[in-house]
Tab-separated table of C-alpha atoms in Angstrom:
chain	number	residue	atom	x	y	z
G	1	MET	CA	112.349	118.786	96.866
G	2	ARG	CA	115.243	118.846	99.332
G	3	ALA	CA	114.252	117.829	102.818
G	4	SER	CA	114.427	120.430	105.548
G	5	GLN	CA	117.532	120.316	107.710
G	6	PRO	CA	117.422	119.890	111.504
G	7	ARG	CA	118.514	122.766	113.653
G	8	CYS	CA	121.488	121.194	115.435
G	9	PHE	CA	124.747	120.418	113.608
G	10	PHE	CA	128.308	119.454	114.285
G	11	HIS	CA	131.139	120.106	111.857
G	12	ALA	CA	133.045	117.256	110.238
G	13	HIS	CA	136.498	117.878	108.795
G	14	PHE	CA	137.453	115.902	105.712
G	15	LYS	CA	140.764	115.691	103.925
G	16	GLY	CA	141.577	118.756	101.909
G	17	GLY	CA	140.107	121.137	104.457
G	18	GLU	CA	136.455	120.753	103.460
G	19	ILE	CA	133.981	121.154	106.310
G	20	LEU	CA	130.532	119.566	106.213
G	21	LYS	CA	127.665	120.517	108.514
G	22	ILE	CA	126.334	117.205	109.768
G	23	PRO	CA	123.108	117.000	111.810
G	24	ILE	CA	123.316	115.612	115.312
G	25	LEU	CA	121.610	112.219	115.389
G	26	SER	CA	120.556	112.109	119.021
G	27	ASN	CA	116.858	112.003	118.066
G	28	LEU	CA	117.203	109.659	115.118
G	29	PHE	CA	116.012	106.525	116.901
G	30	LYS	CA	113.664	107.915	119.524
G	31	SER	CA	110.744	106.992	117.266
G	32	ARG	CA	110.758	103.772	115.287
G	33	ALA	CA	108.801	104.749	112.174
G	34	SER	CA	107.356	101.996	110.004
G	35	PRO	CA	109.184	101.371	106.703
G	36	ARG	CA	108.090	103.418	103.723
G	37	ASN	CA	107.704	102.093	100.202
G	38	SER	CA	110.146	104.479	98.581
G	39	PHE	CA	111.840	102.042	96.250
G	40	TRP	CA	111.714	104.563	93.403
G	41	GLN	CA	114.537	106.380	95.164
G	42	ASN	CA	116.617	103.207	95.238
G	43	THR	CA	119.869	103.185	93.261
G	44	GLN	CA	118.423	100.273	91.280
G	45	ALA	CA	115.071	101.947	90.678
G	46	PHE	CA	115.309	101.524	86.928
G	47	PHE	CA	115.140	97.762	87.394
G	48	PHE	CA	111.793	97.875	89.160
G	49	GLY	CA	108.310	98.371	87.806
G	50	PRO	CA	106.124	96.308	85.467
G	51	THR	CA	107.372	92.979	84.162
G	52	PRO	CA	106.402	91.045	81.005
G	53	SER	CA	103.988	89.083	83.210
G	54	GLY	CA	102.131	92.323	83.959
G	55	LYS	CA	103.031	92.328	87.672
G	56	THR	CA	104.902	95.129	89.411
G	57	VAL	CA	107.868	93.818	91.393
G	58	ASN	CA	109.712	95.531	94.207
G	59	GLU	CA	111.167	94.434	97.532
G	60	ARG	CA	107.823	94.414	99.307
G	61	THR	CA	105.608	92.898	96.624
G	62	ALA	CA	108.226	90.156	96.196
G	63	MET	CA	107.754	89.139	99.839
G	64	ALA	CA	104.126	88.313	98.996
G	65	THR	CA	105.501	85.324	97.091
G	66	SER	CA	105.782	82.374	99.443
G	67	ALA	CA	109.055	81.136	97.916
G	68	VAL	CA	110.754	84.532	98.276
G	69	TYR	CA	109.503	84.880	101.848
G	70	ALA	CA	110.716	81.362	102.679
G	71	CYS	CA	114.182	81.908	101.165
G	72	VAL	CA	114.648	85.238	102.929
G	73	ARG	CA	113.497	83.747	106.209
G	74	VAL	CA	115.741	80.667	105.932
G	75	LEU	CA	118.862	82.696	105.159
G	76	SER	CA	118.145	85.433	107.703
G	77	GLU	CA	117.405	83.033	110.542
G	78	THR	CA	120.439	80.891	109.725
G	79	ILE	CA	122.827	83.862	109.855
G	80	ALA	CA	121.134	85.186	113.010
G	81	SER	CA	121.328	81.838	114.819
G	82	LEU	CA	125.065	81.285	114.301
G	83	PRO	CA	127.184	82.041	117.394
G	84	LEU	CA	129.124	85.275	116.883
G	85	HIS	CA	132.245	85.949	118.956
G	86	VAL	CA	135.031	88.492	119.215
G	87	TYR	CA	138.461	86.855	119.472
G	88	ARG	CA	141.861	88.085	120.549
G	89	ARG	CA	144.809	86.887	118.502
G	90	THR	CA	147.451	85.030	120.510
G	91	GLY	CA	150.789	83.514	119.674
G	92	GLN	CA	149.182	80.087	119.458
G	93	GLY	CA	145.973	81.086	117.664
G	94	LYS	CA	143.053	82.954	119.211
G	95	GLU	CA	140.967	83.173	122.355
G	96	LYS	CA	137.572	84.715	123.142
G	97	ALA	CA	137.906	88.384	124.085
G	98	MET	CA	134.974	88.495	126.490
G	99	ASP	CA	136.394	91.602	128.134
G	100	HIS	CA	136.136	93.626	124.915
G	101	ASN	CA	133.138	95.976	124.655
G	102	LEU	CA	132.199	94.623	121.215
G	103	TYR	CA	131.822	91.060	122.514
G	104	TYR	CA	128.602	91.778	124.395
G	105	LEU	CA	127.231	94.035	121.630
G	106	LEU	CA	127.673	91.477	118.862
G	107	HIS	CA	126.976	88.333	120.863
G	108	ASP	CA	124.057	89.500	123.004
G	109	GLU	CA	122.598	92.993	122.636
G	110	PRO	CA	123.716	95.550	120.017
G	111	ASN	CA	121.260	98.137	121.353
G	112	PRO	CA	118.651	98.335	124.131
G	113	GLU	CA	115.846	97.549	121.669
G	114	MET	CA	117.186	94.408	119.987
G	115	THR	CA	118.857	91.117	120.645
G	116	SER	CA	121.794	90.034	118.545
G	117	PHE	CA	119.533	87.544	116.752
G	118	VAL	CA	116.999	90.189	115.711
G	119	PHE	CA	119.736	92.640	114.722
G	120	ARG	CA	121.503	90.190	112.414
G	121	GLU	CA	118.219	88.819	111.068
G	122	THR	CA	117.196	92.376	110.138
G	123	LEU	CA	120.497	93.153	108.411
G	124	MET	CA	120.412	89.888	106.477
G	125	GLY	CA	116.851	90.540	105.342
G	126	HIS	CA	117.925	93.955	104.056
G	127	LEU	CA	120.831	92.375	102.202
G	128	LEU	CA	118.604	89.830	100.478
G	129	LEU	CA	115.929	92.323	99.461
G	130	TRP	CA	117.854	95.546	98.809
G	131	GLY	CA	121.371	94.222	98.290
G	132	ASN	CA	122.745	96.404	101.112
G	133	ALA	CA	122.633	96.422	104.900
G	134	TYR	CA	123.333	99.536	106.954
G	135	ALA	CA	123.626	100.161	110.693
G	136	GLN	CA	124.445	103.365	112.536
G	137	ILE	CA	127.478	103.058	114.815
G	138	ILE	CA	127.166	104.905	118.118
G	139	ARG	CA	130.553	105.651	119.706
G	140	ASP	CA	131.638	107.152	123.008
G	141	GLY	CA	134.142	109.956	123.456
G	142	ARG	CA	137.084	107.570	123.026
G	143	GLY	CA	135.729	106.164	119.766
G	144	ARG	CA	134.619	102.806	121.185
G	145	VAL	CA	131.377	101.334	119.859
G	146	ILE	CA	128.534	101.434	122.377
G	147	GLY	CA	125.549	100.740	120.134
G	148	LEU	CA	124.454	99.550	116.681
G	149	TYR	CA	121.108	100.438	115.067
G	150	PRO	CA	119.842	99.137	111.695
G	151	LEU	CA	119.034	101.687	108.986
G	152	LEU	CA	116.571	101.129	106.145
G	153	PRO	CA	118.404	100.734	102.821
G	154	ASP	CA	115.686	102.443	100.750
G	155	ARG	CA	116.297	105.664	102.687
G	156	MET	CA	120.067	105.665	102.273
G	157	ASP	CA	122.262	107.187	99.577
G	158	VAL	CA	126.034	106.757	99.384
G	159	GLY	CA	128.214	109.501	97.928
G	160	ARG	CA	131.657	111.049	97.902
G	161	THR	CA	132.900	114.512	98.709
G	162	GLU	CA	135.073	116.369	96.224
G	163	GLN	CA	138.066	115.070	98.152
G	164	GLY	CA	136.935	111.462	97.704
G	165	GLU	CA	135.679	110.823	101.250
G	166	LEU	CA	132.650	108.564	101.541
G	167	TYR	CA	129.536	109.838	103.262
G	168	TYR	CA	126.035	108.441	103.806
G	169	ARG	CA	122.837	110.466	103.458
G	170	TYR	CA	119.869	109.083	105.391
G	171	GLN	CA	116.308	110.381	105.255
G	172	LYS	CA	113.876	109.978	108.121
G	173	GLU	CA	110.568	111.723	108.768
G	174	GLY	CA	111.275	114.543	106.339
G	175	ARG	CA	114.779	115.198	107.610
G	176	GLU	CA	118.112	114.461	106.001
G	177	TYR	CA	121.058	113.216	108.032
G	178	LEU	CA	124.660	113.023	106.864
G	179	LEU	CA	126.748	110.254	108.350
G	180	ARG	CA	130.479	109.840	108.063
G	181	ARG	CA	132.033	106.552	107.036
G	182	GLU	CA	133.106	105.884	110.628
G	183	GLU	CA	129.469	106.101	111.749
G	184	VAL	CA	128.031	103.447	109.428
G	185	LEU	CA	128.386	99.685	109.297
G	186	HIS	CA	127.766	98.974	105.611
G	187	ILE	CA	127.556	95.408	104.302
G	188	PRO	CA	127.146	95.503	100.499
G	189	GLY	CA	126.019	92.559	98.438
G	190	LEU	CA	127.142	91.717	94.914
G	191	SER	CA	127.704	95.007	93.106
G	192	PHE	CA	129.069	96.654	90.002
G	193	ASP	CA	131.438	99.037	91.782
G	194	GLY	CA	132.190	97.280	95.079
G	195	LEU	CA	130.601	100.147	96.988
G	196	VAL	CA	126.811	99.727	96.747
G	197	GLY	CA	125.227	96.332	96.131
G	198	TYR	CA	122.341	95.795	93.762
G	199	SER	CA	119.090	94.184	94.750
G	200	PRO	CA	118.599	90.476	93.935
G	201	ILE	CA	114.879	91.236	93.673
G	202	ALA	CA	115.532	93.901	91.041
G	203	MET	CA	117.866	91.705	89.023
G	204	ALA	CA	115.415	88.770	89.010
G	205	LYS	CA	112.172	90.729	88.739
G	206	ASN	CA	110.907	88.769	85.710
G	207	ALA	CA	111.115	85.408	87.487
G	208	ILE	CA	109.444	86.821	90.598
G	209	GLY	CA	106.816	88.608	88.486
G	210	MET	CA	105.906	85.326	86.855
G	211	ALA	CA	105.552	83.692	90.264
G	212	LEU	CA	103.211	86.495	91.344
G	213	ALA	CA	101.197	86.106	88.134
G	214	THR	CA	100.774	82.341	88.564
G	215	GLU	CA	99.663	82.810	92.165
G	216	GLU	CA	97.074	85.364	91.064
G	217	TYR	CA	95.892	83.061	88.287
G	218	GLY	CA	95.519	80.186	90.742
G	219	SER	CA	93.497	82.382	93.090
G	220	LYS	CA	91.127	83.384	90.305
G	221	LEU	CA	90.821	79.793	89.108
G	222	PHE	CA	89.770	78.533	92.515
G	223	ALA	CA	87.503	81.518	93.006
G	224	ASN	CA	85.603	80.070	90.047
G	225	ASP	CA	85.519	76.614	91.672
G	226	ALA	CA	88.587	75.601	89.616
G	227	ARG	CA	86.321	74.913	86.649
G	228	PRO	CA	86.713	76.051	83.039
G	229	SER	CA	84.372	78.547	81.429
G	230	VAL	CA	80.658	77.788	81.060
G	231	VAL	CA	78.418	78.755	78.139
G	232	LEU	CA	74.642	79.052	78.600
G	233	GLU	CA	72.776	78.319	75.376
G	234	HIS	CA	69.246	79.575	74.722
G	235	PRO	CA	67.145	78.396	71.764
G	236	GLY	CA	65.727	81.851	71.171
G	237	ILE	CA	66.868	85.436	71.316
G	238	LEU	CA	67.553	86.985	74.707
G	239	LYS	CA	66.675	90.586	75.360
G	240	ASP	CA	68.947	90.897	78.407
G	241	PRO	CA	71.738	88.246	78.344
G	242	ALA	CA	73.771	90.119	80.974
G	243	LYS	CA	70.978	89.633	83.502
G	244	ILE	CA	71.003	85.846	83.003
G	245	ARG	CA	74.813	85.718	83.189
G	246	ASP	CA	74.909	87.729	86.409
G	247	SER	CA	72.177	85.601	87.929
G	248	TRP	CA	74.100	82.417	87.094
G	249	ASN	CA	77.347	83.753	88.560
G	250	GLN	CA	75.621	84.899	91.725
G	251	ILE	CA	74.145	81.464	92.395
G	252	TYR	CA	76.723	79.012	91.056
G	253	ARG	CA	80.086	80.759	90.822
G	254	GLY	CA	82.772	80.196	93.435
G	255	SER	CA	83.986	77.237	95.464
G	256	GLU	CA	81.457	77.970	98.197
G	257	ASN	CA	78.650	77.293	95.677
G	258	ALA	CA	80.085	74.032	94.388
G	259	HIS	CA	77.739	71.071	93.757
G	260	LYS	CA	74.561	73.143	93.784
G	261	VAL	CA	71.765	71.868	91.567
G	262	ALA	CA	71.264	74.053	88.497
G	263	VAL	CA	67.713	74.823	87.383
G	264	LEU	CA	67.339	75.847	83.708
G	265	GLU	CA	64.275	77.384	82.075
G	266	GLU	CA	62.980	78.103	78.569
G	267	GLY	CA	64.936	75.269	76.962
G	268	MET	CA	68.346	76.568	78.052
G	269	SER	CA	71.338	74.220	78.196
G	270	VAL	CA	74.831	74.357	79.719
G	271	LYS	CA	77.989	73.750	77.738
G	272	THR	CA	81.377	73.475	79.446
G	273	LEU	CA	84.449	74.571	77.538
G	274	SER	CA	87.533	72.394	77.876
G	275	MET	CA	90.491	73.804	79.797
G	276	PRO	CA	93.428	74.823	77.590
G	277	PRO	CA	96.588	72.757	78.243
G	278	GLU	CA	98.577	75.820	79.281
G	279	GLN	CA	96.007	76.542	82.001
G	280	ALA	CA	95.941	72.939	83.151
G	281	GLN	CA	99.735	73.063	83.574
G	282	PHE	CA	99.856	76.146	85.776
G	283	LEU	CA	100.711	74.033	88.841
G	284	GLU	CA	103.811	72.782	87.038
G	285	THR	CA	104.648	76.388	86.252
G	286	ARG	CA	104.348	77.283	89.939
G	287	LYS	CA	106.707	74.440	90.868
G	288	PHE	CA	109.241	75.647	88.331
G	289	GLN	CA	109.040	79.213	89.633
G	290	ILE	CA	109.787	77.960	93.150
G	291	GLU	CA	112.961	76.360	91.801
G	292	GLU	CA	113.796	79.595	89.969
G	293	ILE	CA	113.507	81.639	93.156
G	294	CYS	CA	115.560	79.078	95.092
G	295	ARG	CA	118.192	79.415	92.371
G	296	ILE	CA	118.280	83.193	92.853
G	297	PHE	CA	119.022	82.885	96.577
G	298	ARG	CA	121.000	79.634	96.268
G	299	VAL	CA	118.727	77.826	98.722
G	300	PRO	CA	118.097	74.058	98.401
G	301	PRO	CA	114.403	73.486	97.529
G	302	HIS	CA	113.869	71.146	100.474
G	303	LEU	CA	114.500	74.075	102.857
G	304	VAL	CA	111.429	75.849	101.488
G	305	ALA	CA	109.279	72.693	101.849
G	306	ASN	CA	109.709	71.522	98.244
G	307	LEU	CA	110.513	67.840	98.826
G	308	GLU	CA	109.706	66.587	95.344
G	309	ARG	CA	113.292	65.568	94.569
G	310	ALA	CA	114.564	65.176	98.117
G	311	THR	CA	115.523	61.794	99.575
G	312	PHE	CA	116.797	60.630	102.937
G	313	SER	CA	120.217	60.032	101.391
G	314	ASN	CA	120.720	63.462	99.854
G	315	ILE	CA	119.075	65.900	102.290
G	316	GLU	CA	122.023	65.870	104.692
G	317	SER	CA	124.487	66.392	101.835
G	318	GLN	CA	122.354	69.239	100.504
G	319	SER	CA	122.228	70.831	103.945
G	320	ILE	CA	126.016	70.708	104.291
G	321	SER	CA	126.380	72.084	100.765
G	322	PHE	CA	123.995	74.883	101.755
G	323	ILE	CA	126.343	75.876	104.572
G	324	ASP	CA	129.485	75.605	102.410
G	325	ASN	CA	128.220	77.314	99.265
G	326	THR	CA	125.547	79.714	100.539
G	327	ILE	CA	126.081	80.598	104.191
G	328	VAL	CA	129.891	80.785	104.225
G	329	PRO	CA	130.061	83.616	101.620
G	330	TRP	CA	127.447	85.632	103.526
G	331	VAL	CA	129.304	85.018	106.785
G	332	ALA	CA	132.523	86.278	105.191
G	333	ARG	CA	130.751	89.494	104.146
G	334	PHE	CA	129.518	90.091	107.702
G	335	GLU	CA	132.838	89.266	109.345
G	336	GLN	CA	134.978	91.456	107.106
G	337	ALA	CA	132.549	94.403	107.163
G	338	MET	CA	132.385	94.298	110.979
G	339	GLN	CA	136.144	93.915	111.243
G	340	LYS	CA	136.659	96.962	109.032
G	341	ALA	CA	134.043	99.258	110.562
G	342	LEU	CA	133.856	98.464	114.280
G	343	PHE	CA	137.414	98.144	115.534
G	344	LEU	CA	139.692	101.098	116.132
G	345	GLY	CA	142.811	101.371	114.002
G	346	GLY	CA	145.154	99.761	116.508
G	347	GLU	CA	142.731	96.931	117.320
G	348	LYS	CA	142.242	95.530	113.827
G	349	GLN	CA	145.406	93.448	113.985
G	350	GLN	CA	144.762	92.322	117.537
G	351	TYR	CA	141.076	91.341	117.419
G	352	LEU	CA	138.785	89.609	114.946
G	353	VAL	CA	135.072	88.840	114.571
G	354	LYS	CA	134.179	85.233	113.811
G	355	PHE	CA	130.997	83.231	113.325
G	356	ASN	CA	131.032	79.650	114.604
G	357	LEU	CA	129.866	77.271	111.878
G	358	ASN	CA	130.958	74.058	113.562
G	359	GLY	CA	127.542	73.394	115.054
G	360	ARG	CA	125.847	73.507	111.627
G	361	LEU	CA	128.413	71.175	110.039
G	362	ARG	CA	128.374	68.396	112.633
G	363	GLY	CA	125.990	66.025	110.863
G	364	ASP	CA	124.261	63.143	112.636
G	365	ALA	CA	125.343	61.681	115.983
G	366	GLN	CA	127.142	58.674	114.478
G	367	SER	CA	129.155	60.824	112.057
G	368	ARG	CA	130.073	63.259	114.827
G	369	ALA	CA	131.238	60.428	117.106
G	370	ALA	CA	133.488	58.986	114.390
G	371	PHE	CA	134.900	62.444	113.615
G	372	TYR	CA	135.607	63.260	117.260
G	373	GLN	CA	137.242	59.884	117.834
G	374	THR	CA	139.635	60.441	114.945
G	375	MET	CA	140.456	64.003	116.011
G	376	ARG	CA	140.906	62.979	119.654
G	377	GLN	CA	143.191	60.000	119.168
G	378	ASN	CA	145.383	61.940	116.724
G	379	GLY	CA	145.978	64.754	119.224
G	380	ILE	CA	144.137	67.390	117.164
G	381	MET	CA	141.338	68.031	119.684
G	382	SER	CA	141.159	67.810	123.461
G	383	ALA	CA	138.171	66.618	125.479
G	384	ASN	CA	137.188	70.211	126.155
G	385	ASP	CA	137.406	71.111	122.455
G	386	ILE	CA	134.858	68.395	121.749
G	387	ARG	CA	132.627	69.263	124.700
G	388	GLU	CA	132.553	72.925	123.669
G	389	LEU	CA	131.307	71.984	120.201
G	390	GLU	CA	128.615	69.845	121.813
G	391	SER	CA	127.582	72.689	124.182
G	392	MET	CA	128.644	70.695	127.243
G	393	ASN	CA	130.338	71.927	130.417
G	394	LEU	CA	134.144	71.861	130.262
G	395	ILE	CA	136.311	69.471	132.289
G	396	PRO	CA	138.634	71.243	134.775
G	397	ASP	CA	142.338	71.368	133.912
G	398	GLU	CA	143.272	69.272	136.942
G	399	LEU	CA	141.192	66.439	135.500
G	400	GLY	CA	142.902	66.621	132.127
G	401	GLY	CA	140.178	68.328	130.128
G	402	ASN	CA	142.660	70.303	128.024
G	403	LYS	CA	145.199	67.525	127.445
G	404	TYR	CA	145.994	66.450	123.893
G	405	LEU	CA	146.561	62.724	123.534
G	406	VAL	CA	147.827	60.520	120.715
G	407	ASN	CA	147.405	56.864	119.938
G	408	GLY	CA	150.160	54.794	121.564
G	409	ASN	CA	150.721	52.870	118.340
G	410	PHE	CA	152.101	55.967	116.636
G	411	VAL	CA	155.901	56.552	116.642
G	412	ASP	CA	158.153	59.001	114.857
G	413	MET	CA	159.426	57.609	111.558
G	414	ALA	CA	162.962	58.519	112.634
G	415	ASP	CA	162.576	56.171	115.586
G	416	ALA	CA	161.098	53.307	113.575
G	417	GLY	CA	163.312	50.236	114.063
G	418	ALA	CA	165.521	51.982	116.636
G	419	TRP	CA	164.792	49.390	119.334
G	420	THR	CA	165.840	46.530	117.043
G	421	GLU	CA	169.126	48.260	116.316
G	422	LYS	CA	169.656	48.707	120.047
G	423	TYR	CA	169.134	45.046	120.892
G	424	ARG	CA	171.160	43.893	117.874
G	425	LYS	CA	174.082	46.000	119.116
G	426	GLU	CA	173.797	44.560	122.646
G	427	ASP	CA	173.831	41.004	121.249
G	428	THR	CA	176.978	41.789	119.234
G	429	ASP	CA	178.768	43.177	122.271
G	430	GLU	CA	178.084	40.003	124.175
């Protein structure tokens, strides 16, 4: 059933003369409703539901798996913790545009309710679970951005008008809101059409369903004291075997009843059935499913506390590879989506949004010192360039903090041997 429309509207003009009545969104964020489990309305709904393992998988049940939760948390916190700056292009490169209104919004506080860390962590979590991240863009009368608010992906639909203009339909508390393209920051993940991303959870539901099934099996196994099945044998015929079984389970079943002394009557005996090999190997299955989930999110296993194959020699290399191969693509998605949606038309060539990854790629202290020494003596970095990367106070210009120096042993190849030619000529003249 179509949701009821709010009373207040403004008219949006699209190309071709079409006019849409769009609800005013002034009350959209006055109440922060808790998320609803409406994944059946998701564009990837046909991927969800029961799996061969018998477990139902969606974005929220998947988070009950420790490996999924750990991967989402690692990626979200990493993206949220990276410094995010707005730069102004200059003739010699770029400089921080701290006077631009977007600098404070992206670096510190996108809205009065959130810090930049929480805002980006929320968007990244939506990307990893739903494959899309949305935020409403609040603009002033001149079109400048004055606020950014996250929107839940499972309440959003993306469509086109007959003239081909994109619009976003958002549902909240029984109301439907239409948002123009200029009012939405949309960061799509991997997709079929380049417009709406598909959920990694939906695409990998079988692997996640198996992880949920093994966790449930382990819980039931330990609820039975991690012991195989028991058979009670009686030499005669029992009139009420269910009563004896229930009595046994009540007294001896469960880890809290372990090591109790069993008392048998009427010649009864206990026979323990051996554990099938496939049940005995369920821990190995759980380890494999952790690796499967790490593969889905491209997260090194050691970052989710799986150190089975980690060594002191390869953890640093894996961490750097994690930044290069996992974080950098996500950063590029954020940067380009923000660049496209937040700047006004004339600003896009003058300003840019950039995450700072240098701090995550520095390595250990000895490696950083060797790197800085090479960059410094070759005139590539100044003292202040190095100190900024190390989060240290800058050296004033009058003390040479911004000077670029080179090793005195270096000379231009064109000048190599010039002094010998000079002295040889002076000797000839004499």
